[in-house]
Short mmCIF file of C-alpha atoms in Angstrom, two decimals:
data_model
loop_
_atom_site.label_atom_id
_atom_site.label_comp_id
_atom_site.label_asym_id
_atom_site.label_seq_id
_atom_site.Cartn_x
_atom_site.Cartn_y
_atom_site.Cartn_z
CA MET A 209 -23.59 297.19 -70.81
CA ASP A 210 -23.01 298.01 -67.15
CA ALA A 211 -22.31 295.42 -64.46
CA MET A 212 -25.92 295.16 -63.27
CA GLN A 213 -27.21 294.65 -66.81
CA ALA A 214 -24.60 291.95 -67.38
CA ILE A 215 -25.66 290.16 -64.18
CA ASN A 216 -29.33 290.35 -65.16
CA ARG A 217 -28.58 288.97 -68.61
CA GLN A 218 -26.68 286.07 -67.09
CA ILE A 219 -29.56 285.30 -64.72
CA GLN A 220 -32.01 285.42 -67.63
CA TRP A 221 -29.76 283.10 -69.60
CA ASN A 222 -29.73 280.59 -66.75
CA ARG A 223 -33.51 280.80 -66.51
CA LEU A 224 -33.77 280.19 -70.25
CA ILE A 225 -31.75 277.00 -69.89
CA ALA A 226 -34.12 275.88 -67.13
CA VAL A 227 -37.08 276.63 -69.42
CA VAL A 228 -35.83 274.49 -72.30
CA GLU A 229 -34.75 271.69 -69.97
CA GLU A 230 -38.26 271.56 -68.50
CA GLN A 231 -39.50 271.52 -72.09
CA ALA A 232 -37.41 268.39 -72.77
CA GLN A 233 -38.30 266.69 -69.49
CA THR A 234 -42.00 267.18 -70.21
CA MET A 235 -41.54 265.21 -73.41
CA ILE A 236 -39.69 262.42 -71.63
CA ARG A 237 -42.40 262.15 -68.97
CA THR A 238 -45.27 262.08 -71.47
CA ALA A 239 -43.81 260.24 -74.49
CA PHE A 240 -45.26 256.94 -75.64
CA SER A 241 -42.19 255.71 -77.55
CA THR A 242 -39.48 254.02 -75.50
CA THR A 243 -36.93 255.71 -77.76
CA VAL A 244 -37.86 259.01 -76.12
CA ARG A 245 -38.79 258.17 -72.55
CA GLU A 246 -36.05 255.58 -72.00
CA ALA A 247 -33.24 256.60 -74.40
CA GLY A 248 -33.77 260.37 -74.59
CA ASP A 249 -33.57 260.43 -78.40
CA LEU A 250 -34.90 263.96 -78.73
CA SER A 251 -34.09 267.64 -78.84
CA ALA A 252 -35.75 270.77 -77.50
CA GLY A 253 -34.95 274.43 -77.87
CA ILE A 254 -36.10 278.04 -78.08
CA PHE A 255 -35.76 280.26 -81.15
CA ASP A 256 -36.20 283.95 -81.86
CA LEU A 257 -38.68 285.16 -84.46
CA GLN A 258 -36.01 284.97 -87.15
CA GLY A 259 -35.67 281.21 -86.55
CA ARG A 260 -32.29 281.45 -84.80
CA MET A 261 -31.73 278.97 -81.97
CA MET A 262 -31.10 280.80 -78.71
CA ALA A 263 -30.76 277.85 -76.37
CA GLN A 264 -31.11 274.08 -76.39
CA ALA A 265 -31.96 271.64 -73.62
CA VAL A 266 -29.08 269.70 -72.12
CA THR A 267 -31.09 266.56 -72.82
CA GLY A 268 -30.89 265.75 -76.52
CA THR A 269 -28.75 264.40 -79.34
CA PRO A 270 -26.45 266.47 -81.60
CA GLY A 271 -28.04 265.06 -84.75
CA HIS A 272 -31.42 266.30 -83.62
CA VAL A 273 -30.34 269.57 -82.02
CA ASN A 274 -28.10 270.90 -84.77
CA SER A 275 -30.46 269.78 -87.56
CA MET A 276 -33.41 271.31 -85.70
CA ALA A 277 -31.39 274.52 -85.52
CA GLU A 278 -31.79 274.75 -89.30
CA SER A 279 -35.36 273.46 -89.51
CA VAL A 280 -37.25 276.31 -87.83
CA GLY A 281 -36.40 278.61 -90.71
CA HIS A 282 -38.22 276.25 -93.07
CA PHE A 283 -41.33 276.41 -90.88
CA LEU A 284 -41.24 280.20 -90.92
CA ALA A 285 -40.91 280.23 -94.70
CA LYS A 286 -44.27 278.44 -94.98
CA PHE A 287 -46.01 279.88 -91.90
CA PRO A 288 -44.62 283.37 -91.11
CA ALA A 289 -44.65 284.35 -87.45
CA HIS A 290 -47.22 287.11 -87.93
CA ILE A 291 -49.96 284.62 -88.91
CA MET A 292 -49.33 282.25 -85.98
CA LYS A 293 -51.83 282.20 -83.13
CA PRO A 294 -51.86 280.85 -79.56
CA GLY A 295 -52.53 277.11 -79.56
CA ASP A 296 -51.06 276.54 -83.04
CA HIS A 297 -48.64 273.65 -83.52
CA TYR A 298 -46.81 272.85 -86.75
CA ILE A 299 -45.22 269.50 -87.63
CA THR A 300 -43.08 267.76 -90.24
CA ASN A 301 -40.86 264.73 -90.67
CA ASP A 302 -39.43 265.86 -94.02
CA PRO A 303 -35.81 264.58 -93.91
CA TRP A 304 -34.55 267.63 -95.81
CA LEU A 305 -36.42 270.17 -93.67
CA GLY A 306 -36.01 268.35 -90.35
CA THR A 307 -33.44 266.01 -88.90
CA GLY A 308 -32.66 263.61 -91.70
CA HIS A 309 -35.17 260.74 -91.77
CA LEU A 310 -38.90 260.08 -91.54
CA HIS A 311 -38.72 258.57 -88.06
CA ASP A 312 -38.06 262.00 -86.52
CA LEU A 313 -41.01 264.28 -85.91
CA THR A 314 -40.28 268.00 -85.50
CA VAL A 315 -42.90 270.28 -83.94
CA VAL A 316 -42.71 274.10 -83.85
CA THR A 317 -44.97 276.15 -81.57
CA PRO A 318 -45.28 279.94 -81.19
CA ALA A 319 -44.92 281.44 -77.70
CA PHE A 320 -46.94 284.50 -76.66
CA HIS A 321 -46.68 287.08 -73.89
CA ASP A 322 -49.21 289.84 -73.27
CA GLY A 323 -50.97 288.87 -76.49
CA LYS A 324 -47.86 289.24 -78.66
CA ILE A 325 -45.77 286.50 -80.25
CA ILE A 326 -42.31 286.64 -78.70
CA GLY A 327 -40.52 283.44 -79.80
CA LEU A 328 -40.78 279.88 -81.00
CA PHE A 329 -40.28 276.54 -79.31
CA ALA A 330 -39.19 273.52 -81.32
CA ASN A 331 -38.53 269.90 -80.54
CA THR A 332 -37.74 266.66 -82.29
CA ALA A 333 -38.31 263.06 -81.23
CA HIS A 334 -37.56 259.68 -82.75
CA ILE A 335 -40.73 257.59 -83.01
CA ILE A 336 -40.85 253.81 -83.31
CA ASP A 337 -42.87 253.39 -86.51
CA ILE A 338 -43.92 255.68 -89.33
CA GLY A 339 -45.13 252.93 -91.68
CA GLY A 340 -43.50 251.93 -94.96
CA LEU A 341 -40.74 249.34 -94.86
CA GLY A 342 -39.89 250.26 -91.29
CA MET A 343 -36.60 251.60 -90.03
CA GLY A 344 -33.96 249.91 -92.15
CA PRO A 345 -31.80 250.38 -95.22
CA GLU A 346 -33.87 248.45 -97.77
CA GLY A 347 -35.81 251.31 -99.36
CA ARG A 348 -34.77 252.58 -102.78
CA SER A 349 -36.45 255.97 -102.31
CA VAL A 350 -37.72 257.96 -99.36
CA PHE A 351 -41.28 257.20 -100.46
CA GLU A 352 -40.82 253.55 -99.50
CA GLU A 353 -39.50 254.41 -96.06
CA GLY A 354 -42.71 255.61 -94.44
CA LEU A 355 -45.36 258.28 -94.19
CA TYR A 356 -43.99 261.59 -95.48
CA ILE A 357 -45.44 264.59 -93.59
CA PRO A 358 -44.89 268.04 -95.12
CA ILE A 359 -44.94 271.12 -92.88
CA VAL A 360 -48.58 271.25 -91.76
CA LYS A 361 -50.60 272.53 -88.83
CA CYS A 362 -51.48 269.65 -86.49
CA PHE A 363 -53.26 271.89 -83.96
CA ASP A 364 -55.15 275.05 -84.93
CA GLU A 365 -55.64 277.40 -81.95
CA GLY A 366 -55.71 274.41 -79.64
CA ARG A 367 -58.01 272.24 -81.80
CA ALA A 368 -56.63 269.00 -83.20
CA ASN A 369 -56.51 268.71 -86.99
CA GLU A 370 -58.55 265.51 -87.16
CA THR A 371 -57.84 264.94 -90.85
CA PHE A 372 -54.13 264.98 -90.10
CA PHE A 373 -54.50 262.54 -87.21
CA ASP A 374 -56.69 260.20 -89.29
CA ILE A 375 -53.96 260.01 -91.93
CA LEU A 376 -51.27 259.64 -89.29
CA ARG A 377 -52.96 256.72 -87.53
CA ALA A 378 -53.74 254.96 -90.81
CA GLY A 379 -50.10 255.00 -91.88
CA SER A 380 -48.46 253.36 -88.86
CA ARG A 381 -48.17 249.90 -87.36
CA THR A 382 -48.27 251.54 -83.92
CA PRO A 383 -51.01 254.20 -84.29
CA VAL A 384 -51.68 254.70 -80.58
CA GLU A 385 -48.01 255.30 -79.78
CA LEU A 386 -47.55 257.60 -82.78
CA GLU A 387 -50.57 259.78 -81.97
CA GLY A 388 -49.56 259.88 -78.33
CA ASP A 389 -46.08 261.05 -79.24
CA VAL A 390 -47.46 263.94 -81.31
CA TYR A 391 -49.52 265.07 -78.31
CA SER A 392 -46.39 264.72 -76.18
CA LEU A 393 -44.36 266.93 -78.52
CA CYS A 394 -47.02 269.62 -78.45
CA ALA A 395 -47.33 269.43 -74.66
CA CYS A 396 -43.55 269.78 -74.42
CA ASN A 397 -43.59 273.05 -76.36
CA ASP A 398 -46.60 274.33 -74.42
CA ALA A 399 -44.70 273.76 -71.16
CA GLY A 400 -41.79 275.80 -72.48
CA ALA A 401 -44.08 278.61 -73.66
CA ARG A 402 -45.76 278.86 -70.24
CA ARG A 403 -42.45 279.03 -68.39
CA LEU A 404 -41.10 281.62 -70.82
CA ALA A 405 -44.13 283.86 -70.28
CA GLU A 406 -43.66 283.59 -66.51
CA MET A 407 -39.98 284.50 -66.85
CA MET A 408 -40.72 287.50 -69.05
CA ALA A 409 -43.39 288.76 -66.67
CA GLU A 410 -41.00 288.42 -63.72
CA TYR A 411 -38.25 290.40 -65.45
CA ARG A 412 -40.68 292.83 -67.15
CA MET A 413 -39.43 291.88 -70.59
CA ASP A 414 -41.38 292.97 -73.67
CA SER A 415 -39.38 290.86 -76.13
CA LEU A 416 -36.48 288.42 -76.38
CA ASP A 417 -34.46 290.62 -78.74
CA ASP A 418 -32.03 292.06 -76.19
CA LEU A 419 -31.43 288.68 -74.56
CA ALA A 420 -30.97 287.03 -77.96
CA ASN A 421 -28.40 289.64 -78.97
CA PHE A 422 -26.54 289.12 -75.68
CA ILE A 423 -26.48 285.34 -76.22
CA PHE A 424 -25.43 285.55 -79.84
CA GLU A 425 -22.73 288.21 -79.40
CA SER A 426 -21.22 286.44 -76.39
CA SER A 427 -21.27 283.01 -78.03
CA LEU A 428 -19.79 284.14 -81.33
CA ARG A 429 -17.04 286.12 -79.62
CA ALA A 430 -16.15 283.19 -77.37
CA THR A 431 -16.13 280.68 -80.24
CA LEU A 432 -13.88 282.85 -82.40
CA SER A 433 -11.57 283.29 -79.42
CA GLU A 434 -11.19 279.52 -79.09
CA ILE A 435 -10.59 279.10 -82.83
CA ALA A 436 -7.88 281.76 -82.62
CA LYS A 437 -5.93 279.49 -80.28
CA LEU A 438 -5.53 276.88 -83.04
CA PRO A 439 -2.64 277.02 -85.52
CA LEU A 440 -3.67 278.18 -88.95
CA GLY A 441 -3.41 275.54 -91.63
CA ARG A 442 -5.06 272.59 -93.33
CA HIS A 443 -5.22 268.90 -92.37
CA SER A 444 -7.07 265.96 -93.88
CA ALA A 445 -8.47 262.64 -92.70
CA GLU A 446 -10.58 259.76 -93.95
CA ILE A 447 -12.63 256.99 -92.43
CA ARG A 448 -14.28 253.86 -93.81
CA SER A 449 -17.80 252.59 -93.25
CA ASP A 450 -18.99 249.07 -94.09
CA GLY A 451 -21.61 250.63 -96.37
CA TYR A 452 -24.36 248.61 -98.04
CA GLU A 453 -23.47 247.65 -101.62
CA ALA A 454 -19.79 248.41 -101.03
CA PRO A 455 -17.60 250.08 -98.39
CA VAL A 456 -18.00 253.85 -98.06
CA THR A 457 -15.07 256.26 -97.74
CA LEU A 458 -15.60 259.56 -95.96
CA LYS A 459 -12.95 262.20 -96.63
CA ALA A 460 -12.54 265.65 -95.15
CA ALA A 461 -10.03 268.48 -95.43
CA MET A 462 -10.22 270.99 -92.59
CA GLU A 463 -8.79 274.50 -92.81
CA VAL A 464 -8.48 276.75 -89.78
CA LYS A 465 -8.79 280.42 -90.69
CA GLU A 466 -8.89 283.57 -88.63
CA ASP A 467 -12.65 283.90 -89.04
CA GLY A 468 -13.67 280.25 -88.70
CA ILE A 469 -13.13 276.62 -89.64
CA GLU A 470 -13.95 275.32 -93.11
CA VAL A 471 -14.42 271.63 -93.95
CA ASP A 472 -14.45 270.25 -97.49
CA PHE A 473 -15.77 266.72 -98.01
CA ALA A 474 -14.39 266.34 -101.55
CA GLY A 475 -13.40 262.74 -102.32
CA THR A 476 -16.18 261.20 -100.24
CA SER A 477 -17.96 258.20 -101.77
CA GLY A 478 -20.98 258.71 -103.97
CA LEU A 479 -24.63 258.12 -103.20
CA SER A 480 -25.98 254.71 -102.26
CA THR A 481 -29.04 253.07 -103.79
CA ARG A 482 -30.17 252.21 -100.24
CA GLY A 483 -31.09 254.13 -97.10
CA ILE A 484 -27.65 254.92 -95.70
CA ASN A 485 -27.50 258.28 -97.48
CA VAL A 486 -27.17 261.44 -95.37
CA PRO A 487 -29.12 264.67 -95.96
CA PRO A 488 -26.78 267.69 -95.78
CA ALA A 489 -28.26 269.18 -92.58
CA TYR A 490 -27.48 265.95 -90.72
CA CYS A 491 -23.93 266.01 -92.09
CA ARG A 492 -23.47 269.57 -90.84
CA ALA A 493 -25.04 268.68 -87.48
CA TYR A 494 -22.60 265.93 -86.54
CA SER A 495 -19.61 267.58 -88.18
CA CYS A 496 -20.14 270.77 -86.16
CA PHE A 497 -20.59 268.71 -83.01
CA GLY A 498 -17.32 266.85 -83.57
CA ILE A 499 -15.46 270.15 -84.01
CA LYS A 500 -17.10 271.79 -80.98
CA CYS A 501 -16.21 268.83 -78.76
CA VAL A 502 -12.53 269.58 -79.34
CA VAL A 503 -12.37 273.30 -80.09
CA ALA A 504 -15.08 274.93 -77.97
CA PRO A 505 -16.77 272.38 -75.69
CA GLU A 506 -17.68 274.84 -72.94
CA ILE A 507 -19.45 277.37 -75.16
CA PRO A 508 -23.27 277.04 -75.33
CA ASN A 509 -24.61 275.55 -78.53
CA ASN A 510 -26.74 278.04 -80.46
CA TRP A 511 -27.10 279.79 -83.80
CA ALA A 512 -24.11 282.08 -83.26
CA SER A 513 -21.69 279.51 -81.84
CA LEU A 514 -22.30 277.32 -84.93
CA LEU A 515 -21.74 280.19 -87.41
CA PRO A 516 -17.92 279.90 -87.65
CA PHE A 517 -18.10 276.27 -88.81
CA ARG A 518 -18.62 276.14 -92.56
CA MET A 519 -19.10 272.97 -94.64
CA SER A 520 -18.60 272.31 -98.33
CA ILE A 521 -20.43 269.08 -99.20
CA PRO A 522 -20.10 268.14 -102.90
CA GLU A 523 -23.23 267.26 -104.82
CA GLY A 524 -23.48 263.57 -105.59
CA CYS A 525 -21.67 262.39 -102.47
CA ILE A 526 -23.28 260.25 -99.78
CA LEU A 527 -23.24 263.18 -97.32
CA ASN A 528 -25.38 265.38 -99.58
CA ALA A 529 -28.32 263.18 -100.52
CA PRO A 530 -30.94 264.96 -102.66
CA ARG A 531 -34.64 264.14 -102.72
CA PRO A 532 -35.95 261.47 -103.03
CA TYR A 533 -32.94 259.29 -102.14
CA PRO A 534 -33.51 256.81 -99.29
CA VAL A 535 -32.17 258.10 -95.96
CA SER A 536 -33.86 255.98 -93.28
CA VAL A 537 -30.65 254.96 -91.47
CA ARG A 538 -28.57 258.05 -92.21
CA HIS A 539 -27.07 257.76 -88.72
CA VAL A 540 -25.02 254.70 -89.71
CA VAL A 541 -22.79 256.93 -91.83
CA GLY A 542 -23.54 260.31 -90.23
CA GLN A 543 -22.47 259.31 -86.72
CA LEU A 544 -18.96 258.54 -88.02
CA LEU A 545 -18.44 262.23 -88.78
CA PRO A 546 -17.19 263.32 -85.32
CA ASP A 547 -14.45 260.68 -85.60
CA LEU A 548 -13.62 262.07 -89.04
CA MET A 549 -13.47 265.63 -87.65
CA MET A 550 -11.17 264.48 -84.85
CA GLY A 551 -8.96 262.85 -87.46
CA CYS A 552 -8.52 266.27 -89.04
CA LEU A 553 -8.11 268.05 -85.70
CA GLU A 554 -5.37 265.63 -84.67
CA GLY A 555 -3.14 267.58 -87.02
CA PHE A 556 -3.85 270.78 -85.08
CA VAL A 557 -4.23 269.65 -81.45
CA PRO A 558 -3.15 266.01 -81.13
CA ASP A 559 -3.43 266.09 -77.34
CA ARG A 560 -7.16 266.95 -77.42
CA VAL A 561 -8.73 264.31 -79.68
CA ASN A 562 -10.06 260.83 -78.95
CA ALA A 563 -9.34 257.61 -80.78
CA GLU A 564 -12.12 256.31 -83.00
CA GLY A 565 -15.06 254.64 -81.28
CA SER A 566 -17.93 252.38 -82.25
CA SER A 567 -19.76 255.62 -83.12
CA ALA A 568 -22.90 254.46 -84.96
CA LEU A 569 -25.58 253.17 -82.61
CA TRP A 570 -26.40 249.47 -82.65
CA ASN A 571 -30.16 249.81 -82.36
CA PRO A 572 -31.81 246.70 -83.80
CA PRO A 573 -35.37 247.24 -85.07
CA LEU A 574 -37.23 244.03 -84.18
CA ARG A 575 -40.53 242.87 -85.67
CA GLY A 576 -42.67 239.81 -85.06
CA GLY A 577 -46.09 238.22 -85.14
CA ALA A 578 -48.35 237.63 -88.12
CA GLN A 579 -46.67 240.44 -90.09
CA VAL A 580 -43.56 238.24 -90.15
CA SER A 581 -44.81 234.67 -89.77
CA GLY A 582 -48.31 234.86 -91.23
CA GLN A 583 -51.25 233.22 -89.49
CA ALA A 584 -48.92 230.70 -87.83
CA ALA A 585 -47.43 233.40 -85.60
CA GLU A 586 -46.82 232.33 -82.01
CA VAL A 587 -46.63 235.88 -80.65
CA ASP A 588 -48.71 239.00 -81.10
CA ASP A 589 -47.60 241.56 -83.65
CA PHE A 590 -44.86 243.83 -82.36
CA GLU A 591 -42.56 246.54 -83.64
CA ILE A 592 -39.82 247.70 -81.30
CA ILE A 593 -36.36 249.21 -81.39
CA THR A 594 -33.78 249.19 -78.62
CA PHE A 595 -30.78 251.53 -78.41
CA ASN A 596 -27.37 250.14 -77.53
CA SER A 597 -23.76 251.17 -78.06
CA GLY A 598 -20.28 249.78 -78.27
CA GLY A 599 -17.18 251.29 -76.69
CA THR A 600 -15.98 254.84 -77.19
CA GLY A 601 -12.47 255.69 -78.30
CA ALA A 602 -9.69 256.16 -75.77
CA ARG A 603 -9.14 259.71 -74.51
CA PRO A 604 -5.71 261.33 -74.23
CA GLY A 605 -5.63 260.93 -70.45
CA LYS A 606 -8.40 258.43 -69.76
CA ASP A 607 -9.70 255.13 -71.05
CA GLY A 608 -12.67 255.05 -73.38
CA LEU A 609 -16.13 254.45 -71.98
CA ASP A 610 -17.77 251.03 -72.06
CA GLY A 611 -21.07 250.63 -73.90
CA ILE A 612 -21.69 254.38 -74.09
CA ALA A 613 -23.30 256.23 -77.00
CA PHE A 614 -20.92 258.75 -78.51
CA PRO A 615 -21.57 260.90 -80.46
CA SER A 616 -25.34 260.50 -80.22
CA GLY A 617 -25.49 260.81 -76.43
CA VAL A 618 -28.66 258.71 -76.08
CA ARG A 619 -29.05 256.50 -73.04
CA THR A 620 -28.83 252.73 -73.29
CA MET A 621 -32.36 251.40 -72.97
CA PRO A 622 -32.97 249.04 -70.02
CA VAL A 623 -33.84 245.55 -71.23
CA GLU A 624 -36.72 245.50 -68.76
CA ALA A 625 -38.34 248.49 -70.48
CA THR A 626 -38.16 246.77 -73.87
CA GLU A 627 -39.37 243.42 -72.54
CA ASN A 628 -42.29 245.23 -70.89
CA VAL A 629 -43.67 246.60 -74.17
CA ALA A 630 -42.87 243.77 -76.61
CA PRO A 631 -42.77 239.94 -76.48
CA VAL A 632 -38.96 239.72 -76.60
CA ILE A 633 -36.39 238.29 -74.20
CA PHE A 634 -32.82 239.45 -73.64
CA TRP A 635 -30.82 236.38 -72.68
CA ARG A 636 -27.48 238.18 -72.43
CA LYS A 637 -26.38 241.79 -72.14
CA GLU A 638 -22.82 242.06 -70.90
CA LEU A 639 -19.51 243.69 -71.68
CA ARG A 640 -17.53 242.00 -74.44
CA PRO A 641 -14.10 240.78 -73.29
CA ASP A 642 -11.01 241.68 -75.37
CA SER A 643 -12.99 244.17 -77.49
CA ALA A 644 -11.22 247.34 -76.30
CA GLY A 645 -8.38 248.61 -78.48
CA PRO A 646 -5.08 248.47 -76.55
CA GLY A 647 -3.11 251.60 -75.77
CA ARG A 648 -1.57 253.73 -73.07
CA THR A 649 -5.22 254.52 -72.51
CA ARG A 650 -7.40 251.75 -73.88
CA GLY A 651 -10.69 252.03 -75.74
CA GLY A 652 -14.04 251.27 -74.18
CA PHE A 653 -15.39 247.73 -74.23
CA GLY A 654 -18.27 246.78 -76.48
CA GLN A 655 -21.20 244.60 -75.47
CA ILE A 656 -22.58 241.15 -76.23
CA MET A 657 -26.34 240.87 -76.60
CA GLU A 658 -28.51 237.82 -77.21
CA ILE A 659 -32.19 238.37 -78.06
CA SER A 660 -35.16 236.16 -78.89
CA ALA A 661 -38.91 236.43 -79.21
CA LYS A 662 -41.01 234.88 -76.46
CA ASN A 663 -41.45 231.13 -76.75
CA ASP A 664 -38.46 231.16 -79.11
CA ALA A 665 -40.86 232.22 -81.88
CA GLU A 666 -39.69 233.34 -85.29
CA PHE A 667 -39.05 237.09 -85.59
CA ALA A 668 -37.22 239.55 -87.84
CA VAL A 669 -34.41 242.04 -87.45
CA ASN A 670 -33.89 244.96 -89.82
CA ALA A 671 -30.12 245.12 -89.39
CA ILE A 672 -28.55 248.61 -89.38
CA PHE A 673 -25.06 247.89 -88.04
CA ASP A 674 -21.60 249.15 -88.91
CA ARG A 675 -17.97 248.94 -87.73
CA VAL A 676 -17.87 245.21 -88.53
CA ALA A 677 -15.50 245.04 -91.51
CA ASN A 678 -13.99 248.42 -90.58
CA PRO A 679 -13.39 248.49 -86.81
CA PRO A 680 -12.58 251.68 -84.89
CA LYS A 681 -8.96 252.71 -85.33
CA GLY A 682 -6.54 253.66 -82.61
CA ARG A 683 -4.44 256.84 -82.65
CA GLN A 684 -0.82 257.63 -81.91
CA GLY A 685 0.23 253.99 -81.79
CA GLY A 686 -2.90 252.63 -80.12
CA GLY A 687 -4.51 249.46 -81.40
CA ASN A 688 -7.85 249.10 -83.14
CA GLY A 689 -10.99 248.13 -81.29
CA ALA A 690 -12.66 244.83 -82.11
CA GLY A 691 -15.03 244.84 -85.06
CA GLY A 692 -18.67 243.97 -84.54
CA TRP A 693 -20.41 240.68 -85.34
CA VAL A 694 -24.02 239.83 -86.20
CA GLY A 695 -25.32 236.27 -86.24
CA LEU A 696 -27.32 233.46 -84.67
CA ASN A 697 -26.72 231.26 -81.65
CA ASP A 698 -26.78 228.02 -83.66
CA PRO A 699 -23.86 225.54 -83.44
CA ASN A 700 -22.39 226.85 -86.69
CA GLY A 701 -22.47 230.47 -85.58
CA THR A 702 -24.41 231.53 -88.68
CA VAL A 703 -23.40 235.03 -89.75
CA LEU A 704 -26.10 237.52 -90.74
CA ARG A 705 -25.77 240.51 -92.99
CA THR A 706 -24.95 243.72 -91.16
CA LYS A 707 -27.70 245.61 -92.99
CA GLY A 708 -31.13 244.60 -94.19
CA PHE A 709 -34.28 242.71 -93.23
CA GLN A 710 -33.61 239.13 -92.09
CA ILE A 711 -35.53 236.37 -90.33
CA VAL A 712 -34.35 234.81 -87.09
CA PRO A 713 -35.77 231.25 -87.30
CA LYS A 714 -37.90 229.65 -84.64
CA GLY A 715 -35.75 228.34 -81.81
CA ARG A 716 -32.83 230.65 -82.58
CA HIS A 717 -31.57 233.83 -80.95
CA LEU A 718 -30.08 236.97 -82.47
CA VAL A 719 -26.51 237.53 -81.24
CA LEU A 720 -24.88 240.95 -81.46
CA LYS A 721 -21.26 241.60 -80.60
CA LEU A 722 -20.78 245.34 -80.48
CA PRO A 723 -17.46 246.98 -81.45
CA GLY A 724 -14.91 248.25 -78.94
CA GLY A 725 -13.22 251.64 -79.09
CA GLY A 726 -9.73 252.23 -80.45
CA GLY A 727 -6.75 252.75 -78.13
CA MET A 728 -4.52 255.79 -77.67
CA GLY A 729 -0.73 255.61 -77.49
CA ASP A 730 1.74 252.72 -77.23
CA PRO A 731 0.12 249.82 -75.32
CA ARG A 732 3.52 248.93 -73.79
CA THR A 733 3.40 252.16 -71.80
CA ARG A 734 0.13 251.31 -70.07
CA ASP A 735 0.16 251.06 -66.28
CA ARG A 736 0.50 247.40 -65.40
CA ALA A 737 -1.99 247.74 -62.54
CA LEU A 738 -4.67 248.82 -64.99
CA VAL A 739 -4.01 245.82 -67.21
CA GLU A 740 -4.20 243.49 -64.20
CA ARG A 741 -7.47 245.15 -63.14
CA ASP A 742 -9.05 244.41 -66.52
CA VAL A 743 -7.85 240.81 -66.32
CA ALA A 744 -9.25 240.43 -62.80
CA ASP A 745 -12.57 241.87 -63.96
CA GLY A 746 -12.77 239.31 -66.77
CA LEU A 747 -12.68 241.99 -69.48
CA LEU A 748 -9.21 241.09 -70.72
CA THR A 749 -8.02 237.52 -71.09
CA PRO A 750 -4.49 236.72 -69.87
CA GLU A 751 -3.56 235.77 -73.44
CA ALA A 752 -4.65 239.18 -74.75
CA ALA A 753 -2.83 240.94 -71.90
CA ARG A 754 0.43 239.22 -72.84
CA ARG A 755 -0.06 239.72 -76.57
CA GLU A 756 -1.12 243.37 -76.49
CA TYR A 757 0.59 244.76 -73.41
CA GLY A 758 3.49 242.40 -72.79
CA TYR A 759 2.31 241.59 -69.25
#
């Protein structure tokens, strides 16, 4: 490739990124669910006709993006590219063909130029309600967890499949929002397809093949180059989750080879009877993300840059759930995997990993009205979920981040947005003092949240929380972050279970104390001015400063 060709390819690559980002932003602007338009819990990307992801939008979560990267191949297996027509849209929420649970809808749409199919656009979004028991861990099979949509055509040459939409609306507590989100997903892909056709016309491109080869060859070469900088060898790590019936142990052994990185999850706990199990694609998605964050963070995420990361996930373990095991809240376990990967990578590059963080989102699904309280309900029926996070782990040269979602990357939802669409009130939402793990660089602070229904009415929470009994650990001498806490605001401080459907009685509020991130390095080496700053800001009590830092 000569210099001019290389420049043109780079320009086309930049345009492609703009195309998929507009694709994602279209979804955010048109989505009905607050999980999408406020939190950005989505993914968007473009694929070649072999189902290989060429580019992803910057906006999106690793669990969605990297699972979606596998899902398009399943669509093509049922609906080959040569039978697709303009205006077709295909959809599924199959956890084993999509992104791991029924609450994520994945839509695939063919893109055409000059009457010829030239690529595929795909996206995924988390929707608020898909029926069944609702988002929570209580189901004993996936069939209890909601409406199960196989890969089907939801639009046929631009015409809505009314039978599909009738079934969809009938199966949800929020039918208007659910139908609106499907239209949003299709509009998102249509926007990408239009922009791609404009780009190809401008550059007189007949196909995406040459650009795809340029992207894949460059990305694979760059990823292997970064892996080559690591020492060869094998290191292991483990991490504990609170689990449901019993604590869960996640184990991994990572081996760096000349041609890639292999991870073996042998020794990981077995399957759960409840919905904390993880489908294998979701395990691979967050494991690859954790490795890329450390090994190759600057290399674009696509089919080729993911190739060198290979996973061995034993059958029968919680990270390889088969059908029809319940998987509704697979993120509670799955989002711990980047911390586990960094535990392994600490043996290779100790100066490039973070301490453990709160990791799993604290996103309480709230429900109220007659569906909870019967005819005596004091508020209208509602079903809502709000995304929130504890502190991230300390970084080698910087403190952890306060109340920030890592590894999911979703935005914290403004309380005003939630209060606007459901009869709930947030009485408190503030950083949690003394929750950050001490260290040379400290962890991020968690949050304290206090929530009620309007008029202090009875409501329910389907708890899906972790890092309570097993708080985030520090590294290299750093202290642990504070564990979480779930309970009521009554005088006795009644403690609630960390997982499962529970009633918040009339007159009481739900109180959530989110975990803080672990610290990095000896706390006694921390800059005294930074400790005094945290004390002045009210985030660190003087007693904790003396106890943990000696100041």
